[in-house]
Amino acid sequence: MNTFGKNLTLTTFGESHGPAMGGVIDGFPPGYKIDFDRLYEEVAKRRPGQSPLVTARKEDDRPEFLSGISPDGITLGTPIGFIVRNSDHHSSDYDEMARAFRPNHADYTYIARYGIRDYRGGGRQSARETVNWVVAGALCLQWLQTKGIQIEAVLSQVGPITAGDIFDSLMTSPEKPFSLEVNPDLRLAMDEFVKETKKAGDSVGGKVSCLISGLPAGLGEPVADKLHARLAAAMMSINAAKGFEYGLGFRAPYAKGSETLDNFLPTSAPGETPKTSSNFSGGIQGGISNGMPVFFSVAFKPTPTLMMPVKTVDTEGREMTLNPAGRHDPCVAVRAVPVVKAMAALVVADFLV
Amino acid sequence: MNTFGKNLTLTTFGESHGPAMGGVIDGFPPGYKIDFDRLYEEVAKRRPGQSPLVTARKEDDRPEFLSGISPDGITLGTPIGFIVRNSDHHSSDYDEMARAFRPNHADYTYIARYGIRDYRGGGRQSARETVNWVVAGALCLQWLQTKGIQIEAVLSQVGPITAGDIFDSLMTSPEKPFSLEVNPDLRLAMDEFVKETKKAGDSVGGKVSCLISGLPAGLGEPVADKLHARLAAAMMSINAAKGFEYGLGFRAPYAKGSETLDNFLPTSAPGETPKTSSNFSGGIQGGISNGMPVFFSVAFKPTPTLMMPVKTVDTEGREMTLNPAGRHDPCVAVRAVPVVKAMAALVVADFLV
Amino acid sequence: MNTFGKNLTLTTFGESHGPAMGGVIDGFPPGYKIDFDRLYEEVAKRRPGQSPLVTARKEDDRPEFLSGISPDGITLGTPIGFIVRNSDHHSSDYDEMARAFRPNHADYTYIARYGIRDYRGGGRQSARETVNWVVAGALCLQWLQTKGIQIEAVLSQVGPITAGDIFDSLMTSPEKPFSLEVNPDLRLAMDEFVKETKKAGDSVGGKVSCLISGLPAGLGEPVADKLHARLAAAMMSINAAKGFEYGLGFRAPYAKGSETLDNFLPTSAPGETPKTSSNFSGGIQGGISNGMPVFFSVAFKPTPTLMMPVKTVDTEGREMTLNPAGRHDPCVAVRAVPVVKAMAALVVADFLV
Amino acid sequence: MNTFGKNLTLTTFGESHGPAMGGVIDGFPPGYKIDFDRLYEEVAKRRPGQSPLVTARKEDDRPEFLSGISPDGITLGTPIGFIVRNSDHHSSDYDEMARAFRPNHADYTYIARYGIRDYRGGGRQSARETVNWVVAGALCLQWLQTKGIQIEAVLSQVGPITAGDIFDSLMTSPEKPFSLEVNPDLRLAMDEFVKETKKAGDSVGGKVSCLISGLPAGLGEPVADKLHARLAAAMMSINAAKGFEYGLGFRAPYAKGSETLDNFLPTSAPGETPKTSSNFSGGIQGGISNGMPVFFSVAFKPTPTLMMPVKTVDTEGREMTLNPAGRHDPCVAVRAVPVVKAMAALVVADFLV
């Protein structure tokens, strides 16, 4: 289905080449004054075409809010409906695709699932859908900030250019002022790598890392809605995501118990949330936040849309060659950064409302 | 909450040292004849104390089915209630733990969440809960086999002993008869490593890999209930899980698009599910199964219960030393193998019923 | 929250005096060709201002569909997003209401629930919301017709003018061709009564009766989602609804078991759905349809908006007199007829998809 | 499915002639000390065989709690699992029924839905299921009392013996100390009527009325989870329920707006919940409680199990005569009284946790 969340839900709709994307945010707290300028700014970060790194499609992407907000910008507690028009949706460049099953795309699986698919571009499978998530996430981010919760996300790997274990210092010295900022040289090298990949008509995978700080202890459910299970499901919902890890993540299989205990530090007052001397746990114990920073990474595959001819089959199962057409996103992980942040905000807000 | 699934749901209950664990399986297909012997066998695989690798607690773990099944063993379509008695639940060895917040356990987070916790051992946070999942999963596994679907899981890493990328051949030559069997020497080395870790009173992490074959194309939802997002949430619900990856997983950030296209092969008859020449996608496109094998891995941390004194704080936030008591599981990943399999079965069955 | 249904869901938004109403229909079957003309016609039936019986507000109410439908009008299986603009939403006539808690309206309860309310007319509590339901219901009605399922609804009581037990012949002689048509004289008397009520500036309650025919046996869940429980919840969600009954309804307390058995008639072929000689059960046994017609009635209260001064309190709890302003709907049950039909269609379709 | 509620859920299982009934209560507030004696007493009220009015089946019906409660009787916030053994489940008297579709029972509809049914008595369709609801409701009733909320239910009609509009004084003079107590003579007449019905081997319908007092303003959702819609769904889930009405109910169609306004009374302090001079609304406006008493009635049909031969068809659709066997409940509404109360408690608690 197309609904995320339980207490704060986001239900979305939209095909990339239909009239509009949109959604309904239900359960958003009443009485909160929205800063629309900041919201538009946050949404714009996702917009393609704003940097050499991302696909050339130009879109305004300014959401129109239709309900749930008073004329003076205050949330009413009622559902917030919004739409984002698809300004650029002629589909002449998609004609050939209409009769192809493109490899690593969902053309075939949509047919297997529904018996029909929107042949105008990506349809519902397009990453265009994530504009809905970023709109909803931007609202949540604002509200979370009023609770002292900050969420940051960065691109931490592109091909072989990697920030390494970007969470290292957070795991071993969690008391230090922590920055998720990637070394500028590394950042430049990533940009360079993406540009070269684009020039070659190819694409490359990437990794996005995310830090949630200021989270109070006690969020999450211990069995079926563990905080990290909900984060994992949200992140794996992002187009092209292939993996999720939090805390020690995929270094955990190598670890010894004696070397990864997060020892509690004595508290100075009763009832105070105890800090831990390390944070290999990634801020979650038994599915529930413990008051330490929560951090995780998401792996993304390269987009299968390439600027080179690709051999595949048509909808009748016959061989065909698909020529490059339309836009090309050399590294979807770049565009996923604000989406990761938005989805993290949705998950956290769902537990807090 | 404590319910997994949507159309086929499992709702569970139980504290490790209370009278019983148990659950309700709702939505299980009617008219299916259960093979109880095979079911008990499957459940027994999870039971601790059956190998030197796992914790010494002895439990029979035979579920008592209370409803949903006719006297002659046929499912009725009505909810299947079951309980598994906790035979060994005196808690004298847990007295000290009652006043401690154990590091990397959920003692503190339960207090933060509920203001109270079951001081008798792990309570609800104990991996004992997974017996419920294995019971439900064993039912689903039987039913899935009647649909030609097989699910296998193996231990693929313990500390530094790793089966490497166990999915390599599956990704590059998916047409070969595929076995998830780990090399016997490697398996022995893993056993040896666990034994030594146990002797040292320490614990170690691990990795479990899982393969689902025979899955028809068309399972999964394209946006909010992607097949891999549901698998991720299920796997990250398992105690001690720290990461999930499918298909290329965390190798995806390194990958080029041109090198990881899963090209469709021509079909011989119209309407036939096309195979792909490789399977970097892990059998899922856009959240929906494509008919190729689905595979994924789950990373597990070492258990924080060690056979050595541990410094921590008590429930008042004062320093204390916790002495080793009770049982010790040197590698929780070993016990997680049947749990991964069971949870995969629950997810797949939920999409199929 | 603002979502109806489980497998076929409708999530709605909109304040009566905001920019637009709208919703998302998720789970609608793919591959169905929509007849937009019939759909607009169905939606128009709900529109106020089309008869002397209903409130004077003029609205076009033509939904704009934004997704889930191909350019040639075929459903894609993806969510169908739509909006209905509020064309007439200046609110000058609502100024006084902004500072009043109107009796029998939800002004006060919204404040109790949310701490804020939309003072522009009815806001989210307005029956304007039902336009969303009628749009979604119209889609479902079309689809249900392809399955041979018909849903009719009529106004069966206005004040003292009542069609009596409109279901009598259906209960006792269910094999007769059945019409829910109300006697034309009675219909005229109802119209007359509403007109006089309007002239007096007053309002009156009413009753709507609904018949679902062609329903296959086997729809509904036996415990928590009984077909009639779902119908009851849907009907009681309609603004001003005060009661729901099906089959014998509130005549059941008077009935003897021996006089209300619906005896099965022998079938001519094995596996055939057996008919019953009477239908006191209203087509449902144990929460599941039995293949006989399903019928029910819904009681509606008079609207509390009157064309006469009303004593009440302001938002500070001080006495005030509220003068009549704006529109006046002498009998909300009239407008509820297409809404009852639409909600019945949503419930039935939810069990069928 | 078999789950009630959203935030406080009850998931149940059990066939009347299987080993046990049972359920899982999830989301019950932590830290509440249960009074087990009062709980057993409440559950015992539902037990058949305790008065001449109800069926002769003898059952102890004492629930065994398996989790979610500490050894000293305090709720843990974790799911509360319980079972109630079926002590009397030999089914020799059900042999003939195994090959019949009994009229007005769910025998046929279970076959239509599942293709199989439990031929041992009522199976899952039996009112035995309501023991699960009463156990969960008894827990909720205790907790609600700590919040000052009281729920009462009475039998208000049996056949022609009716307490009339038992809510009359509550609607017109809601400030009076209100008692739901039925006039003792009337009560005796009802008993007498049930006894005579039983003697005749027949059964009779009935009505149960319920009052919720002490409810704070602000409970309920304004669109899809209206407080009265949730109550309606819960009540219509009870076996044999045919109708639900609240406030004016089915008198609403007769009412004039000018005669049924619940005028707000001025408050003495700002922020105080305003009372109304009448309560035709039944304590709910726009789906949300307004702080006045909530009241409703539920109509029940006569049980179709009679102590006389009944003509019907067998599972092959052939005519047969079913002879009376087993137990006989002349008026199911009698037994429904504690069930109505329990379900009301579940709904209210779900909105309060």
PDB file of C-alpha atoms in Angstrom, chain D residues 76-271:
ATOM      1  CA  LEU D  76       4.243  -4.346  32.855  1.00  0.00           C
ATOM      2  CA  GLY D  77       3.162  -2.542  29.685  1.00  0.00           C
ATOM      3  CA  THR D  78       3.983  -5.698  27.763  1.00  0.00           C
ATOM      4  CA  PRO D  79       1.220  -7.778  26.168  1.00  0.00           C
ATOM      5  CA  ILE D  80      -1.103  -9.611  28.543  1.00  0.00           C
ATOM      6  CA  GLY D  81      -1.677 -13.140  27.259  1.00  0.00           C
ATOM      7  CA  PHE D  82      -4.417 -15.225  28.806  1.00  0.00           C
ATOM      8  CA  ILE D  83      -6.312 -18.426  28.206  1.00  0.00           C
ATOM      9  CA  VAL D  84      -9.645 -19.749  29.429  1.00  0.00           C
ATOM     10  CA  ARG D  85      -9.898 -23.509  29.215  1.00  0.00           C
ATOM     11  CA  ASN D  86     -12.998 -25.084  27.734  1.00  0.00           C
ATOM     12  CA  SER D  87     -13.786 -27.506  30.523  1.00  0.00           C
ATOM     13  CA  ASP D  88     -16.852 -29.080  28.978  1.00  0.00           C
ATOM     14  CA  HIS D  89     -16.074 -29.848  25.419  1.00  0.00           C
ATOM     15  CA  HIS D  90     -17.185 -33.317  24.575  1.00  0.00           C
ATOM     16  CA  SER D  91     -19.243 -32.957  21.455  1.00  0.00           C
ATOM     17  CA  SER D  92     -21.361 -36.080  21.207  1.00  0.00           C
ATOM     18  CA  ASP D  93     -24.490 -33.954  21.155  1.00  0.00           C
ATOM     19  CA  TYR D  94     -23.255 -32.123  18.104  1.00  0.00           C
ATOM     20  CA  ASP D  95     -23.052 -35.076  15.741  1.00  0.00           C
ATOM     21  CA  GLU D  96     -26.210 -34.340  13.829  1.00  0.00           C
ATOM     22  CA  MET D  97     -25.284 -30.699  13.515  1.00  0.00           C
ATOM     23  CA  ALA D  98     -22.084 -31.692  11.792  1.00  0.00           C
ATOM     24  CA  ARG D  99     -24.003 -32.553   8.648  1.00  0.00           C
ATOM     25  CA  ALA D 100     -26.553 -29.723   8.816  1.00  0.00           C
ATOM     26  CA  PHE D 101     -26.575 -26.092   7.830  1.00  0.00           C
ATOM     27  CA  ARG D 102     -28.586 -24.798  10.778  1.00  0.00           C
ATOM     28  CA  PRO D 103     -30.851 -21.842   9.901  1.00  0.00           C
ATOM     29  CA  ASN D 104     -29.726 -18.410  11.188  1.00  0.00           C
ATOM     30  CA  HIS D 105     -26.437 -19.947  12.289  1.00  0.00           C
ATOM     31  CA  ALA D 106     -23.138 -19.335  10.537  1.00  0.00           C
ATOM     32  CA  ASP D 107     -22.639 -22.963   9.477  1.00  0.00           C
ATOM     33  CA  TYR D 108     -23.162 -22.222   5.827  1.00  0.00           C
ATOM     34  CA  THR D 109     -21.367 -18.876   5.762  1.00  0.00           C
ATOM     35  CA  TYR D 110     -18.245 -20.419   7.308  1.00  0.00           C
ATOM     36  CA  ILE D 111     -18.206 -22.931   4.490  1.00  0.00           C
ATOM     37  CA  ALA D 112     -18.694 -20.128   1.985  1.00  0.00           C
ATOM     38  CA  ARG D 113     -15.838 -18.172   3.578  1.00  0.00           C
ATOM     39  CA  TYR D 114     -13.341 -20.899   4.493  1.00  0.00           C
ATOM     40  CA  GLY D 115     -14.426 -24.098   2.753  1.00  0.00           C
ATOM     41  CA  ILE D 116     -14.247 -25.811   6.149  1.00  0.00           C
ATOM     42  CA  ARG D 117     -15.836 -25.371   9.560  1.00  0.00           C
ATOM     43  CA  ASP D 118     -15.433 -26.720  13.027  1.00  0.00           C
ATOM     44  CA  TYR D 119     -18.350 -29.116  13.278  1.00  0.00           C
ATOM     45  CA  ARG D 120     -17.897 -29.446  17.051  1.00  0.00           C
ATOM     46  CA  GLY D 121     -20.643 -27.102  18.194  1.00  0.00           C
ATOM     47  CA  GLY D 122     -20.447 -23.451  17.412  1.00  0.00           C
ATOM     48  CA  GLY D 123     -16.725 -23.452  16.806  1.00  0.00           C
ATOM     49  CA  ARG D 124     -15.489 -19.943  16.292  1.00  0.00           C
ATOM     50  CA  GLN D 125     -19.012 -18.590  15.703  1.00  0.00           C
ATOM     51  CA  SER D 126     -20.085 -19.524  19.231  1.00  0.00           C
ATOM     52  CA  ALA D 127     -20.814 -16.799  21.772  1.00  0.00           C
ATOM     53  CA  ARG D 128     -18.243 -18.635  23.880  1.00  0.00           C
ATOM     54  CA  GLU D 129     -15.783 -16.243  22.177  1.00  0.00           C
ATOM     55  CA  THR D 130     -17.173 -13.389  24.245  1.00  0.00           C
ATOM     56  CA  VAL D 131     -15.503 -14.793  27.350  1.00  0.00           C
ATOM     57  CA  ASN D 132     -12.280 -13.420  25.874  1.00  0.00           C
ATOM     58  CA  TRP D 133     -13.847  -9.998  25.510  1.00  0.00           C
ATOM     59  CA  VAL D 134     -15.164 -10.004  29.037  1.00  0.00           C
ATOM     60  CA  VAL D 135     -11.726 -10.867  30.439  1.00  0.00           C
ATOM     61  CA  ALA D 136     -10.126  -7.998  28.530  1.00  0.00           C
ATOM     62  CA  GLY D 137     -13.018  -5.682  29.296  1.00  0.00           C
ATOM     63  CA  ALA D 138     -12.792  -6.439  33.016  1.00  0.00           C
ATOM     64  CA  LEU D 139      -9.169  -5.298  33.003  1.00  0.00           C
ATOM     65  CA  CYS D 140     -10.132  -2.122  31.179  1.00  0.00           C
ATOM     66  CA  LEU D 141     -13.078  -1.445  33.494  1.00  0.00           C
ATOM     67  CA  GLN D 142     -10.751  -1.516  36.485  1.00  0.00           C
ATOM     68  CA  TRP D 143      -8.315   0.840  34.871  1.00  0.00           C
ATOM     69  CA  LEU D 144     -11.058   3.199  33.687  1.00  0.00           C
ATOM     70  CA  GLN D 145     -12.392   3.439  37.232  1.00  0.00           C
ATOM     71  CA  THR D 146      -9.057   4.873  38.320  1.00  0.00           C
ATOM     72  CA  LYS D 147      -9.792   7.634  35.802  1.00  0.00           C
ATOM     73  CA  GLY D 148     -13.257   8.224  37.235  1.00  0.00           C
ATOM     74  CA  ILE D 149     -15.044   6.544  34.343  1.00  0.00           C
ATOM     75  CA  GLN D 150     -17.981   4.241  35.085  1.00  0.00           C
ATOM     76  CA  ILE D 151     -19.713   1.935  32.628  1.00  0.00           C
ATOM     77  CA  GLU D 152     -23.061   0.289  33.357  1.00  0.00           C
ATOM     78  CA  ALA D 153     -25.248  -1.922  31.209  1.00  0.00           C
ATOM     79  CA  VAL D 154     -28.732  -3.349  31.753  1.00  0.00           C
ATOM     80  CA  LEU D 155     -31.238  -5.517  29.975  1.00  0.00           C
ATOM     81  CA  SER D 156     -33.845  -2.985  28.881  1.00  0.00           C
ATOM     82  CA  GLN D 157     -36.170  -5.121  26.787  1.00  0.00           C
ATOM     83  CA  VAL D 158     -37.224  -8.761  26.409  1.00  0.00           C
ATOM     84  CA  GLY D 159     -39.900  -9.411  23.835  1.00  0.00           C
ATOM     85  CA  PRO D 160     -42.780  -7.055  24.552  1.00  0.00           C
ATOM     86  CA  ILE D 161     -41.538  -6.239  28.066  1.00  0.00           C
ATOM     87  CA  THR D 162     -39.674  -3.002  27.584  1.00  0.00           C
ATOM     88  CA  ALA D 163     -38.201  -0.331  29.817  1.00  0.00           C
ATOM     89  CA  GLY D 164     -39.362   2.116  27.176  1.00  0.00           C
ATOM     90  CA  ASP D 165     -36.923   4.852  26.446  1.00  0.00           C
ATOM     91  CA  ILE D 166     -34.688   4.130  29.352  1.00  0.00           C
ATOM     92  CA  PHE D 167     -32.619   7.180  28.448  1.00  0.00           C
ATOM     93  CA  ASP D 168     -35.467   9.666  28.588  1.00  0.00           C
ATOM     94  CA  SER D 169     -34.569  11.402  31.794  1.00  0.00           C
ATOM     95  CA  LEU D 170     -30.900  11.379  30.821  1.00  0.00           C
ATOM     96  CA  MET D 171     -31.716  13.205  27.609  1.00  0.00           C
ATOM     97  CA  THR D 172     -33.980  15.825  29.132  1.00  0.00           C
ATOM     98  CA  SER D 173     -32.520  16.294  32.617  1.00  0.00           C
ATOM     99  CA  PRO D 174     -28.943  15.138  32.404  1.00  0.00           C
ATOM    100  CA  GLU D 175     -28.006  16.924  35.618  1.00  0.00           C
ATOM    101  CA  LYS D 176     -30.094  14.553  37.771  1.00  0.00           C
ATOM    102  CA  PRO D 177     -28.364  11.681  39.518  1.00  0.00           C
ATOM    103  CA  PHE D 178     -28.977   9.053  36.941  1.00  0.00           C
ATOM    104  CA  SER D 179     -29.598   5.405  37.414  1.00  0.00           C
ATOM    105  CA  LEU D 180     -29.784   2.834  34.681  1.00  0.00           C
ATOM    106  CA  GLU D 181     -31.647   0.604  37.128  1.00  0.00           C
ATOM    107  CA  VAL D 182     -34.691  -0.990  35.573  1.00  0.00           C
ATOM    108  CA  ASN D 183     -37.891  -0.975  37.628  1.00  0.00           C
ATOM    109  CA  PRO D 184     -37.887  -4.227  39.719  1.00  0.00           C
ATOM    110  CA  ASP D 185     -41.383  -5.215  38.567  1.00  0.00           C
ATOM    111  CA  LEU D 186     -40.319  -4.855  34.990  1.00  0.00           C
ATOM    112  CA  ARG D 187     -37.233  -6.892  35.726  1.00  0.00           C
ATOM    113  CA  LEU D 188     -39.381  -9.666  37.191  1.00  0.00           C
ATOM    114  CA  ALA D 189     -41.674  -9.550  34.205  1.00  0.00           C
ATOM    115  CA  MET D 190     -38.681  -9.964  31.917  1.00  0.00           C
ATOM    116  CA  ASP D 191     -37.474 -12.960  33.922  1.00  0.00           C
ATOM    117  CA  GLU D 192     -40.931 -14.443  33.773  1.00  0.00           C
ATOM    118  CA  PHE D 193     -41.120 -13.936  30.027  1.00  0.00           C
ATOM    119  CA  VAL D 194     -37.765 -15.612  29.489  1.00  0.00           C
ATOM    120  CA  LYS D 195     -38.800 -18.577  31.647  1.00  0.00           C
ATOM    121  CA  GLU D 196     -41.999 -19.064  29.702  1.00  0.00           C
ATOM    122  CA  THR D 197     -40.134 -18.784  26.433  1.00  0.00           C
ATOM    123  CA  LYS D 198     -37.714 -21.417  27.611  1.00  0.00           C
ATOM    124  CA  LYS D 199     -40.560 -23.673  28.689  1.00  0.00           C
ATOM    125  CA  ALA D 200     -42.020 -23.379  25.189  1.00  0.00           C
ATOM    126  CA  GLY D 201     -38.659 -24.394  23.717  1.00  0.00           C
ATOM    127  CA  ASP D 202     -38.579 -21.072  21.969  1.00  0.00           C
ATOM    128  CA  SER D 203     -36.291 -18.032  22.204  1.00  0.00           C
ATOM    129  CA  VAL D 204     -36.815 -14.293  22.279  1.00  0.00           C
ATOM    130  CA  GLY D 205     -34.861 -11.163  21.370  1.00  0.00           C
ATOM    131  CA  GLY D 206     -33.865  -8.383  23.712  1.00  0.00           C
ATOM    132  CA  LYS D 207     -32.233  -5.017  24.101  1.00  0.00           C
ATOM    133  CA  VAL D 208     -29.277  -3.938  26.225  1.00  0.00           C
ATOM    134  CA  SER D 209     -28.704  -0.319  27.220  1.00  0.00           C
ATOM    135  CA  CYS D 210     -25.416   1.126  28.352  1.00  0.00           C
ATOM    136  CA  LEU D 211     -24.273   4.308  30.076  1.00  0.00           C
ATOM    137  CA  ILE D 212     -20.725   5.652  30.204  1.00  0.00           C
ATOM    138  CA  SER D 213     -20.289   8.416  32.746  1.00  0.00           C
ATOM    139  CA  GLY D 214     -17.269  10.390  33.853  1.00  0.00           C
ATOM    140  CA  LEU D 215     -15.824  10.441  30.361  1.00  0.00           C
ATOM    141  CA  PRO D 216     -13.624  13.491  29.750  1.00  0.00           C
ATOM    142  CA  ALA D 217     -14.297  15.740  26.754  1.00  0.00           C
ATOM    143  CA  GLY D 218     -12.067  15.271  23.736  1.00  0.00           C
ATOM    144  CA  LEU D 219     -12.117  11.492  23.148  1.00  0.00           C
ATOM    145  CA  GLY D 220     -12.706  10.267  19.615  1.00  0.00           C
ATOM    146  CA  GLU D 221     -11.651  11.138  16.120  1.00  0.00           C
ATOM    147  CA  PRO D 222     -13.722  13.436  13.957  1.00  0.00           C
ATOM    148  CA  VAL D 223     -13.880  11.516  10.703  1.00  0.00           C
ATOM    149  CA  ALA D 224     -12.986   7.844  10.464  1.00  0.00           C
ATOM    150  CA  ASP D 225     -12.799   6.772  14.093  1.00  0.00           C
ATOM    151  CA  LYS D 226     -15.679   8.644  15.593  1.00  0.00           C
ATOM    152  CA  LEU D 227     -16.291   7.550  19.179  1.00  0.00           C
ATOM    153  CA  HIS D 228     -19.813   6.388  18.337  1.00  0.00           C
ATOM    154  CA  ALA D 229     -18.662   4.647  15.144  1.00  0.00           C
ATOM    155  CA  ARG D 230     -16.164   2.657  17.159  1.00  0.00           C
ATOM    156  CA  LEU D 231     -18.826   1.859  19.743  1.00  0.00           C
ATOM    157  CA  ALA D 232     -21.198   0.789  16.975  1.00  0.00           C
ATOM    158  CA  ALA D 233     -18.605  -1.510  15.414  1.00  0.00           C
ATOM    159  CA  ALA D 234     -17.800  -3.053  18.791  1.00  0.00           C
ATOM    160  CA  MET D 235     -21.453  -3.623  19.670  1.00  0.00           C
ATOM    161  CA  MET D 236     -22.348  -5.004  16.256  1.00  0.00           C
ATOM    162  CA  SER D 237     -19.508  -7.497  16.727  1.00  0.00           C
ATOM    163  CA  ILE D 238     -21.398  -9.134  19.576  1.00  0.00           C
ATOM    164  CA  ASN D 239     -23.151 -12.310  18.515  1.00  0.00           C
ATOM    165  CA  ALA D 240     -26.817 -11.765  17.596  1.00  0.00           C
ATOM    166  CA  ALA D 241     -26.611  -7.926  17.562  1.00  0.00           C
ATOM    167  CA  LYS D 242     -28.955  -6.373  14.984  1.00  0.00           C
ATOM    168  CA  GLY D 243     -28.937  -2.663  15.774  1.00  0.00           C
ATOM    169  CA  PHE D 244     -27.145   0.166  17.539  1.00  0.00           C
ATOM    170  CA  GLU D 245     -28.351   3.610  18.496  1.00  0.00           C
ATOM    171  CA  TYR D 246     -26.960   6.370  20.685  1.00  0.00           C
ATOM    172  CA  GLY D 247     -28.447   9.611  21.986  1.00  0.00           C
ATOM    173  CA  LEU D 248     -31.738  10.190  20.196  1.00  0.00           C
ATOM    174  CA  GLY D 249     -31.112   7.092  18.121  1.00  0.00           C
ATOM    175  CA  PHE D 250     -34.042   5.936  16.056  1.00  0.00           C
ATOM    176  CA  ARG D 251     -36.188   8.705  17.523  1.00  0.00           C
ATOM    177  CA  ALA D 252     -33.961  11.181  15.681  1.00  0.00           C
ATOM    178  CA  PRO D 253     -35.860  10.849  12.354  1.00  0.00           C
ATOM    179  CA  TYR D 254     -38.978  12.162  14.139  1.00  0.00           C
ATOM    180  CA  ALA D 255     -37.218  15.059  15.862  1.00  0.00           C
ATOM    181  CA  LYS D 256     -37.176  18.772  15.112  1.00  0.00           C
ATOM    182  CA  GLY D 257     -33.899  20.655  15.409  1.00  0.00           C
ATOM    183  CA  SER D 258     -35.468  23.381  17.522  1.00  0.00           C
ATOM    184  CA  GLU D 259     -36.606  20.835  20.101  1.00  0.00           C
ATOM    185  CA  THR D 260     -33.398  18.885  20.438  1.00  0.00           C
ATOM    186  CA  LEU D 261     -30.677  21.489  20.859  1.00  0.00           C
ATOM    187  CA  ASP D 262     -28.436  20.729  23.815  1.00  0.00           C
ATOM    188  CA  ASN D 263     -27.830  24.266  24.996  1.00  0.00           C
ATOM    189  CA  PHE D 264     -24.500  24.961  26.611  1.00  0.00           C
ATOM    190  CA  LEU D 265     -24.698  26.352  30.134  1.00  0.00           C
ATOM    191  CA  PRO D 266     -22.330  29.179  31.085  1.00  0.00           C
ATOM    192  CA  THR D 267     -19.210  28.013  32.896  1.00  0.00           C
ATOM    193  CA  SER D 268     -17.916  29.517  36.093  1.00  0.00           C
ATOM    194  CA  ALA D 269     -14.230  29.344  35.217  1.00  0.00           C
ATOM    195  CA  PRO D 270     -12.346  29.645  31.920  1.00  0.00           C
ATOM    196  CA  GLY D 271     -11.292  26.335  30.409  1.00  0.00           C
TER     197      GLY D 271
END
